[in-house]
XYZ file of C-alpha atoms in Angstrom:
446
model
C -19.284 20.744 -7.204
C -19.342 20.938 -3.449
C -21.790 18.216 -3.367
C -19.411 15.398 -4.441
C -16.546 16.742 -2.273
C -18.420 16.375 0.458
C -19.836 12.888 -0.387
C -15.809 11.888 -0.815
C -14.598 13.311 2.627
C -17.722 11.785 4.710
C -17.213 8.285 2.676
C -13.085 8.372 2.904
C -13.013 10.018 6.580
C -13.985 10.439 9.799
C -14.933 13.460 9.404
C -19.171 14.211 9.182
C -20.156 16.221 6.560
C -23.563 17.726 7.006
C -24.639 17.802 3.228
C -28.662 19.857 3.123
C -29.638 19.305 -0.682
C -30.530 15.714 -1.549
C -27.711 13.716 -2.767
C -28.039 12.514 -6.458
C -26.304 9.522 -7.740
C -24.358 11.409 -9.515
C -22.976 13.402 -7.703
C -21.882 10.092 -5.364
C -20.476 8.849 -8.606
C -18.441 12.108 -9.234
C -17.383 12.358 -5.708
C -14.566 9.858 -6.772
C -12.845 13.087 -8.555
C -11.413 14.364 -5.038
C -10.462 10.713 -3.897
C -7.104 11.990 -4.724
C -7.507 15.017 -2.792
C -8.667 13.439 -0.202
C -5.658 11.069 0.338
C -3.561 13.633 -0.160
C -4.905 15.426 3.175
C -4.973 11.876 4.876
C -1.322 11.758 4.127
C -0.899 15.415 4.802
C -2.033 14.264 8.526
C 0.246 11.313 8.770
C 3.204 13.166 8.352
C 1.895 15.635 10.900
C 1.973 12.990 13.271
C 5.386 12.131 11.956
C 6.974 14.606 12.237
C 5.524 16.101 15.823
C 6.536 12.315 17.389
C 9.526 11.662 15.843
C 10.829 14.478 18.613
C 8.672 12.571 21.632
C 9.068 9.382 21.071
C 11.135 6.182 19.470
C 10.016 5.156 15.951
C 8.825 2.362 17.176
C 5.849 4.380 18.763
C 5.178 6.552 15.841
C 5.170 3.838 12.945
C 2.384 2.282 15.319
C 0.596 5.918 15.630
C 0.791 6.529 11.714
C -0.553 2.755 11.554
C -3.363 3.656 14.114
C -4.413 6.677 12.694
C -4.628 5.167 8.739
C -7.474 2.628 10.444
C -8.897 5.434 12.646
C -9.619 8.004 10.112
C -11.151 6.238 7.848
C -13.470 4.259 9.903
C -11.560 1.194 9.451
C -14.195 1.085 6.167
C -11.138 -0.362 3.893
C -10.320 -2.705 6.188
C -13.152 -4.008 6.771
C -13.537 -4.848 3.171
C -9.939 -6.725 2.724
C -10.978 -8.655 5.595
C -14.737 -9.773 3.764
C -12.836 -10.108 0.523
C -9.984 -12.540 2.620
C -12.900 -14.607 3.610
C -14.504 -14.920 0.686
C -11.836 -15.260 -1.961
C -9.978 -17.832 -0.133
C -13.376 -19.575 1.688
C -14.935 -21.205 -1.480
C -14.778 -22.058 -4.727
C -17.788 -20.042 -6.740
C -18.351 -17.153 -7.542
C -21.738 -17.070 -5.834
C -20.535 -18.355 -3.040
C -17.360 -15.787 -2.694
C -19.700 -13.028 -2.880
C -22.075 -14.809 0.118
C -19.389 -15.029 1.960
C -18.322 -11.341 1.430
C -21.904 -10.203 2.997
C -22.008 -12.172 5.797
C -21.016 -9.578 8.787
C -19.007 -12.680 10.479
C -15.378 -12.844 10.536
C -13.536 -15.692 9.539
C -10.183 -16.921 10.084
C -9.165 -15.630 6.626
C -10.227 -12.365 7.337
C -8.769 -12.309 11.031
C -5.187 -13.346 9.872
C -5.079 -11.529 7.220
C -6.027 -8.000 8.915
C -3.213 -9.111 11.275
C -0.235 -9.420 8.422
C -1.586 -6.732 6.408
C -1.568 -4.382 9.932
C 1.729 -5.951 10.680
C 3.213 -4.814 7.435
C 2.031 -1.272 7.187
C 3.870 -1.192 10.532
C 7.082 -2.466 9.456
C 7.118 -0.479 6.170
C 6.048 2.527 8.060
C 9.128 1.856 10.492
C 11.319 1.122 7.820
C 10.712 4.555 6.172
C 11.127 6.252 9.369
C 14.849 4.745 9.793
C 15.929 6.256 6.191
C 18.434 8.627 6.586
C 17.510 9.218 2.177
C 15.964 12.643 1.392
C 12.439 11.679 0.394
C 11.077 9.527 2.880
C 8.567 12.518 4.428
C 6.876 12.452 0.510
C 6.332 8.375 0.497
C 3.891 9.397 3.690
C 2.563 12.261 1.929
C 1.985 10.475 -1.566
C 0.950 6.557 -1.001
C -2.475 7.379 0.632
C -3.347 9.343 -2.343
C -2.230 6.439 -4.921
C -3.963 4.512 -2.923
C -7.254 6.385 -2.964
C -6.535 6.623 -7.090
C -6.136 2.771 -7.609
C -10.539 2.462 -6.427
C -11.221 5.484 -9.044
C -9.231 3.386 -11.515
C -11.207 0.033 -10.668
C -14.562 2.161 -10.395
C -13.849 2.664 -14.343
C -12.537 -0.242 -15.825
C -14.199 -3.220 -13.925
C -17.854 -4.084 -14.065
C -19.857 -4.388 -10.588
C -20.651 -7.682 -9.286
C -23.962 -7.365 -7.352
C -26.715 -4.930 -8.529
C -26.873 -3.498 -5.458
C -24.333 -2.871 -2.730
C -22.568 0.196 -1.276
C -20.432 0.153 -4.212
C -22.885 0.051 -6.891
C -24.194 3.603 -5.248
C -20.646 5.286 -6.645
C -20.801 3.480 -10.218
C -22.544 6.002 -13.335
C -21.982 5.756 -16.836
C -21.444 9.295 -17.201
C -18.533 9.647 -14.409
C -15.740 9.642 -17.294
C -14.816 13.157 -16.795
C -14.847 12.810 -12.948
C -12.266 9.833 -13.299
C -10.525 12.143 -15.858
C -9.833 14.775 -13.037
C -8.915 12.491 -10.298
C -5.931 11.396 -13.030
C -5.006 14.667 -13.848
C -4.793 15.671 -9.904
C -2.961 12.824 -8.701
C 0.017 12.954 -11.732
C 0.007 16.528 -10.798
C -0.001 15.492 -7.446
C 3.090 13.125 -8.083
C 5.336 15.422 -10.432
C 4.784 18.168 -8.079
C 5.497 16.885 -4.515
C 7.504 13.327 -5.365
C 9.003 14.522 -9.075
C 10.904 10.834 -10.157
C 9.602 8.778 -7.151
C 6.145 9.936 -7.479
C 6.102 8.511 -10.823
C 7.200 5.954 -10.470
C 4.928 5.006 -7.385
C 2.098 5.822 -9.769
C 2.811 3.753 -12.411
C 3.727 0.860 -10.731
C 1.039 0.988 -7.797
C -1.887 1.811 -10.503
C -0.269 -1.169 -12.754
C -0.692 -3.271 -9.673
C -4.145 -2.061 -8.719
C -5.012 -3.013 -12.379
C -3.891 -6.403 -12.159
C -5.961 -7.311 -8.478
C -8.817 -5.942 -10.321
C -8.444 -8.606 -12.893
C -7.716 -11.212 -10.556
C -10.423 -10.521 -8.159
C -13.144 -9.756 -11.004
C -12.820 -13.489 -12.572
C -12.837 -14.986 -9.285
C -15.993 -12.953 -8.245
C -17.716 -12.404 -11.702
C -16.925 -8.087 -10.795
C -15.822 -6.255 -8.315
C -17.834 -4.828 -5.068
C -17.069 -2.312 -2.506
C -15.560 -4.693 -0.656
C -12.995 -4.819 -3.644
C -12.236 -1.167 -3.397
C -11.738 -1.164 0.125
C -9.679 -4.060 0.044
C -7.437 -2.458 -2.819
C -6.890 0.630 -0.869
C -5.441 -1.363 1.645
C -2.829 -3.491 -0.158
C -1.914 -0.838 -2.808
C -1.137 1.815 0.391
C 0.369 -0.989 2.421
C 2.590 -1.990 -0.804
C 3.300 1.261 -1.962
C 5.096 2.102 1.812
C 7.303 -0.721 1.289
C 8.183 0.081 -2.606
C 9.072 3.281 -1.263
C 11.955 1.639 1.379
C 14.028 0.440 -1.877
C 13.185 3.504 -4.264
C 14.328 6.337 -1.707
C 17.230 4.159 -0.760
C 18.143 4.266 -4.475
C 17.954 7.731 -5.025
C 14.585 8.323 -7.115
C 14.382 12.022 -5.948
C 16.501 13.180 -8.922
C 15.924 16.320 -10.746
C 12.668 16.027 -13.255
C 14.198 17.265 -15.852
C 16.745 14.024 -15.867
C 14.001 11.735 -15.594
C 12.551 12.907 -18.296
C 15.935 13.321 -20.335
C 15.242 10.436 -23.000
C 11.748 11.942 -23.941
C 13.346 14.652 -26.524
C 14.643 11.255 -28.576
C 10.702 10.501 -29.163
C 9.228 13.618 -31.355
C 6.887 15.420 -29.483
C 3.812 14.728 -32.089
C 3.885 11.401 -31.087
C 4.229 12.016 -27.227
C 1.139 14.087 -27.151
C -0.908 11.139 -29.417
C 0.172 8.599 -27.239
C -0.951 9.831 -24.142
C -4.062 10.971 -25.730
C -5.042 7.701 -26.888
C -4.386 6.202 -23.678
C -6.658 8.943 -22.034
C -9.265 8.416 -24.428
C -9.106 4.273 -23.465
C -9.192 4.852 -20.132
C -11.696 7.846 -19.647
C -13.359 8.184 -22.819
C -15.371 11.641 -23.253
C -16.187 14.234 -20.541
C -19.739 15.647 -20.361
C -21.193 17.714 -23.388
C -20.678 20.545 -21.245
C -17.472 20.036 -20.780
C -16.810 18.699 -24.323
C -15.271 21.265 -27.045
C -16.955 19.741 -29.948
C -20.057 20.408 -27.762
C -19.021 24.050 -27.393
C -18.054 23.987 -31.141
C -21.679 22.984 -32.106
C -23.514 25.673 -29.551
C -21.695 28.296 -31.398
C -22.525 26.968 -34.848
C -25.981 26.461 -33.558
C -26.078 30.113 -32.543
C -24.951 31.687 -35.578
C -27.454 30.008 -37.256
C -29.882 31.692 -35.726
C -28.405 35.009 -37.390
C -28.689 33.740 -40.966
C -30.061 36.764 -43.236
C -33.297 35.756 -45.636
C -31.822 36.562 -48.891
C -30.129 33.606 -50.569
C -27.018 36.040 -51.837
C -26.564 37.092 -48.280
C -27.544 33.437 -46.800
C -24.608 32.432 -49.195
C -22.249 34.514 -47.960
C -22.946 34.363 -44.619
C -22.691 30.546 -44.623
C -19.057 31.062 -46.193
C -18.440 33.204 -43.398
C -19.124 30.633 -40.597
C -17.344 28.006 -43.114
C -14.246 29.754 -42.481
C -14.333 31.942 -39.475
C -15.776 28.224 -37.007
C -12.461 26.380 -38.027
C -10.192 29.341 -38.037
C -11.186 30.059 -34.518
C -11.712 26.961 -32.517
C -8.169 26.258 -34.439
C -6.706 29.915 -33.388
C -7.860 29.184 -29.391
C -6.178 25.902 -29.635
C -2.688 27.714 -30.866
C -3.073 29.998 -28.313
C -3.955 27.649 -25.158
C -0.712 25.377 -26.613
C 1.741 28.388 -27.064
C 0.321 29.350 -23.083
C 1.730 25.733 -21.606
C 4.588 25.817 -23.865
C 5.671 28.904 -22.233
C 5.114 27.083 -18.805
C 6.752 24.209 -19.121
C 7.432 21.771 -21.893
C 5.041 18.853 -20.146
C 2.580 21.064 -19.464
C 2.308 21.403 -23.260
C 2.694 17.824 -23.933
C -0.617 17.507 -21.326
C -2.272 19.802 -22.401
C -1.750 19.124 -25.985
C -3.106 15.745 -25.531
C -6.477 16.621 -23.595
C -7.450 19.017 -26.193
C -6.576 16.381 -28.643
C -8.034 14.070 -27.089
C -11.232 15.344 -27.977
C -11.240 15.330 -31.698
C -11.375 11.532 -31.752
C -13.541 8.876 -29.497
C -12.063 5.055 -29.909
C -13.736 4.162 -26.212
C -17.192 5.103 -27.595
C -16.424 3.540 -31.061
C -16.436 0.468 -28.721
C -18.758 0.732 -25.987
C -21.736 1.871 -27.612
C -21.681 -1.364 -30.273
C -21.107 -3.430 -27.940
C -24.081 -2.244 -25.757
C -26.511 -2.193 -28.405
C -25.148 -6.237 -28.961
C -25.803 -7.233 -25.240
C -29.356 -5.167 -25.752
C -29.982 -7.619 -28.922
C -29.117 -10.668 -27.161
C -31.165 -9.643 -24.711
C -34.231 -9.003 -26.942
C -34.147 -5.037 -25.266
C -35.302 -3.599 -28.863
C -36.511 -0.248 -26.775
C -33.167 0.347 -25.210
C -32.179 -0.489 -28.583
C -33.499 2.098 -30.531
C -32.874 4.389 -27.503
C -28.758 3.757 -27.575
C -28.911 4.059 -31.851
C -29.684 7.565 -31.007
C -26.459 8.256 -30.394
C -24.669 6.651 -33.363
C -26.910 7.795 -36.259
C -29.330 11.007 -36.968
C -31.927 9.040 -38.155
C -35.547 8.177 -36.442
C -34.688 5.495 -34.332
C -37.754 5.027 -32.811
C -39.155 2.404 -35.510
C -36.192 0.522 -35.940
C -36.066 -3.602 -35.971
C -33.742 -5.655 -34.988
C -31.691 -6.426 -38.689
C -32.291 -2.316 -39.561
C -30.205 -2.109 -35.731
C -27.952 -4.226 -36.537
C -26.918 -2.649 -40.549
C -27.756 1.360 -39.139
C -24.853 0.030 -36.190
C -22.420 -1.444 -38.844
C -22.853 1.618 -41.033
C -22.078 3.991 -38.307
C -19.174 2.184 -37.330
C -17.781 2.184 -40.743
C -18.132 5.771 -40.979
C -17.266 6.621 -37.472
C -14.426 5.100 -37.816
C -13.091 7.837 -40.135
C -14.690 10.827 -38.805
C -14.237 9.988 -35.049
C -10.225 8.795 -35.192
C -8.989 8.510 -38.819
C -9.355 11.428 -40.417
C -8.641 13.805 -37.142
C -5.803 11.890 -36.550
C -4.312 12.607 -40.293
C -5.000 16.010 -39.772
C -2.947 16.543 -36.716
C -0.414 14.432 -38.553
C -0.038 16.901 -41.210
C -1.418 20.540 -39.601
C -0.216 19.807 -35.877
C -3.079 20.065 -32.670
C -4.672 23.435 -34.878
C -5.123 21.266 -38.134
C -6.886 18.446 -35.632
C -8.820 20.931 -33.979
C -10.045 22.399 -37.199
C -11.326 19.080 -38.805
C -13.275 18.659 -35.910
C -15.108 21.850 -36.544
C -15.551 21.186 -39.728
C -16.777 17.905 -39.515
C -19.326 19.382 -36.910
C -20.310 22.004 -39.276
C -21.802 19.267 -42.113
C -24.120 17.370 -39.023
């Protein structure tokens, strides 16, 4: 766990990091969990500086220190990829081309002017915030390098890589779900915690916009490279300093609670399903370690062990875990809900989704087809028969190409039902506990 923290603050900062154990890839891949944490000391600095010059000298001096020190401690690594992405978006026509462009280690006119106006902006937002008189303008310095650091986690997941190699192919694994996961959770804590209303709202509009240049610059460039992250760091924390000019100067730091005000008018069932789903879209499932069904199957798996010889007693004792499994995987589920409930009514809203969250899996419903289809098309039969493994029990191993194709179309079919359906009808009718105890009793007939 220290490992990846590490990797994060040497690649974001600065600052060295002496790291002794060799560094796996994923555990570069997972470092992309603290990216949040990390901007949120970056902007912990800034307003440091803020607030120790603002009582030395004019504004106009400290907007160009906070400026300085953005490009200063982080190596000027982000800036240096928004000026390779200036010269290569806007210096050809292909693809290909873009992307040559991108790794040359010249500097074009593209890429000079456009450091200058991007520079020249953070500058002018930065002194814009510092002439607000609004309550709120210290969190905009606090929160926008943190969104900022969130909108590469968010393009890490969602958009494919465009080279097979490059600096940011290094932080790309297909099991980093759960590490994107976190870095969500800790930056909307992050947000309702320190900026309530206006951190919010900076979130969703700054990760809406960090979604849409990942579109943009994946069809021009076939993917994205770390050139793309770095350059999206840059125009998401130099836009999110000037959103934050009109938003504190309209009063976004009202209470929570009055943001929030129109969210008893939706019922809470469907609050807590909603945001699940969109979890599950965006980060799919965390590791098996991690996982409760996984947990959920250990402990069937180790009562086994325990069944008696007689077939009266084997009877009985499979009754037993029939009912006792459900009851308490469905019990601890109560329990952790009635816990956040007490906290706070989002906190059970959450919480209620995470956990329900993992009694259904559209993501993998989706991904795994549609890998074993580019395997096909490919003519990878080994990779194949290596990928069924995870969508049917069967021996893979001797499987052709038309018994792939039917054993992934079955699966699907019945997936369909078992993995989102049915668990979905449960917590319909029995709440988060009914969904909970489907799941276990689903895993009980593998």
């Amino acid at each position: 766990m220290l490992t990846p923290f590490l990797v994060a603050l040497s690649f974001l900062t600065i600052i060295p990091c002496r790291i002794r154990k060799e560094i796996s890839s994923q555990a570069i891949s997972n470092s992309r969990a603290y990216y949040p944490l990390i901007g949120l000391a970056i902007g912990t600095l800034l307003l440091i500086i803020e607030q120790t010059c603002s009582y030395i000298f004019p504004s106009t001096i400290t907007a160009a220190l906070l400026t300085a020190t953005l490009a200063i401690i982080t190596r000027g690594l982000h800036l240096d990829g928004f000026m390779d992405v200036a010269d290569g978006l806007f210096g050809a026509y292909k693809s290909q081309d873009r992307l040559n462009i991108m790794k040359d280690s010249h500097v074009g006119s593209f890429a000079a002017v456009s450091s200058i106006l991007i520079l020249l902006l953070k500058y002018t937002a930065f002194l814009s915030i510092l002439s607000l008189n609004a309550p709120g303008k210290e969190l905009t310095i606090v929160l926008v390098p943190c969104l900022s650091r969130w909108s590469m986690v968010l393009q890490l997941n969602l958009f494919s890589y465009a080279r097979e190699n490059g600096l940011g192919s290094s932080f790309r694994h297909e099991h980093s779900g759960f590490a994107t996961l976190f870095a969500f959770v800790t930056v909307s804590i992050i947000c309702l915690s320190f900026g309530g209303p206006l951190g919010v709202t900076l979130l969703i509009i700054l990760s809406s916009i960090a979604f849409m240049l990942g579109k943009i610059m994946s069809k021009m460039l076939g993917g994205l490279t770390g050139d793309c992250y770095g350059a999206t760091n840059e125009l998401i924390e130099t836009l999110g300093f000037i959103l934050a000019v009109p938003l504190v100067t309209a009063g976004f730091l009202l209470p929570l609670n009055r943001m929030i005000s129109w969210m008893p008018k939706i019922p809470v069932e469907l609050q807590i399903l909603f945001i699940a789903v969109i979890i599950d879209v965006l980060f799919g499932d965390p590791p098996n370690k991690l996982h409760p069904t996984a947990w959920i199957g250990s402990s069937i798996m180790w009562l086994k062990r325990l069944t008696p010889k007689s077939n009266t007693s084997r009877f009985l004792y499979g009754a037993m875990i029939a009912i006792t499994i459900p009851t308490m995987w469905a019990g601890s589920s109560y329990i952790v809900g009635h816990a956040a409930m007490s906290l706070n009514g989002i906190v059970y809203v959450l919480v209620s989704a995470l956990i329900l969250k993992t009694t259904f899996s559209i993501r993998m419903l989706h991904k795994t087809p549609f890998k074993i289809k580019i395997l096909l098309e490919s003519g990878n039969l080994e990779q194949v028969r290596v990928e069924m493994s995870a969508l049917v029990s069967r021996n893979t191993t001797t499987m052709d190409d038309t018994q792939a194709i039917a054993a992934t179309i079955e699966s699907v079919s019945e997936n369909v039902t078992d993995s989102f359906v049915a668990p979905i009808l449960a917590f319909a009718l029995f709440g988060l506990p009914g969904a909970v105890a489907y799941r276990a009793i689903n895993t009980l007939d593998r």
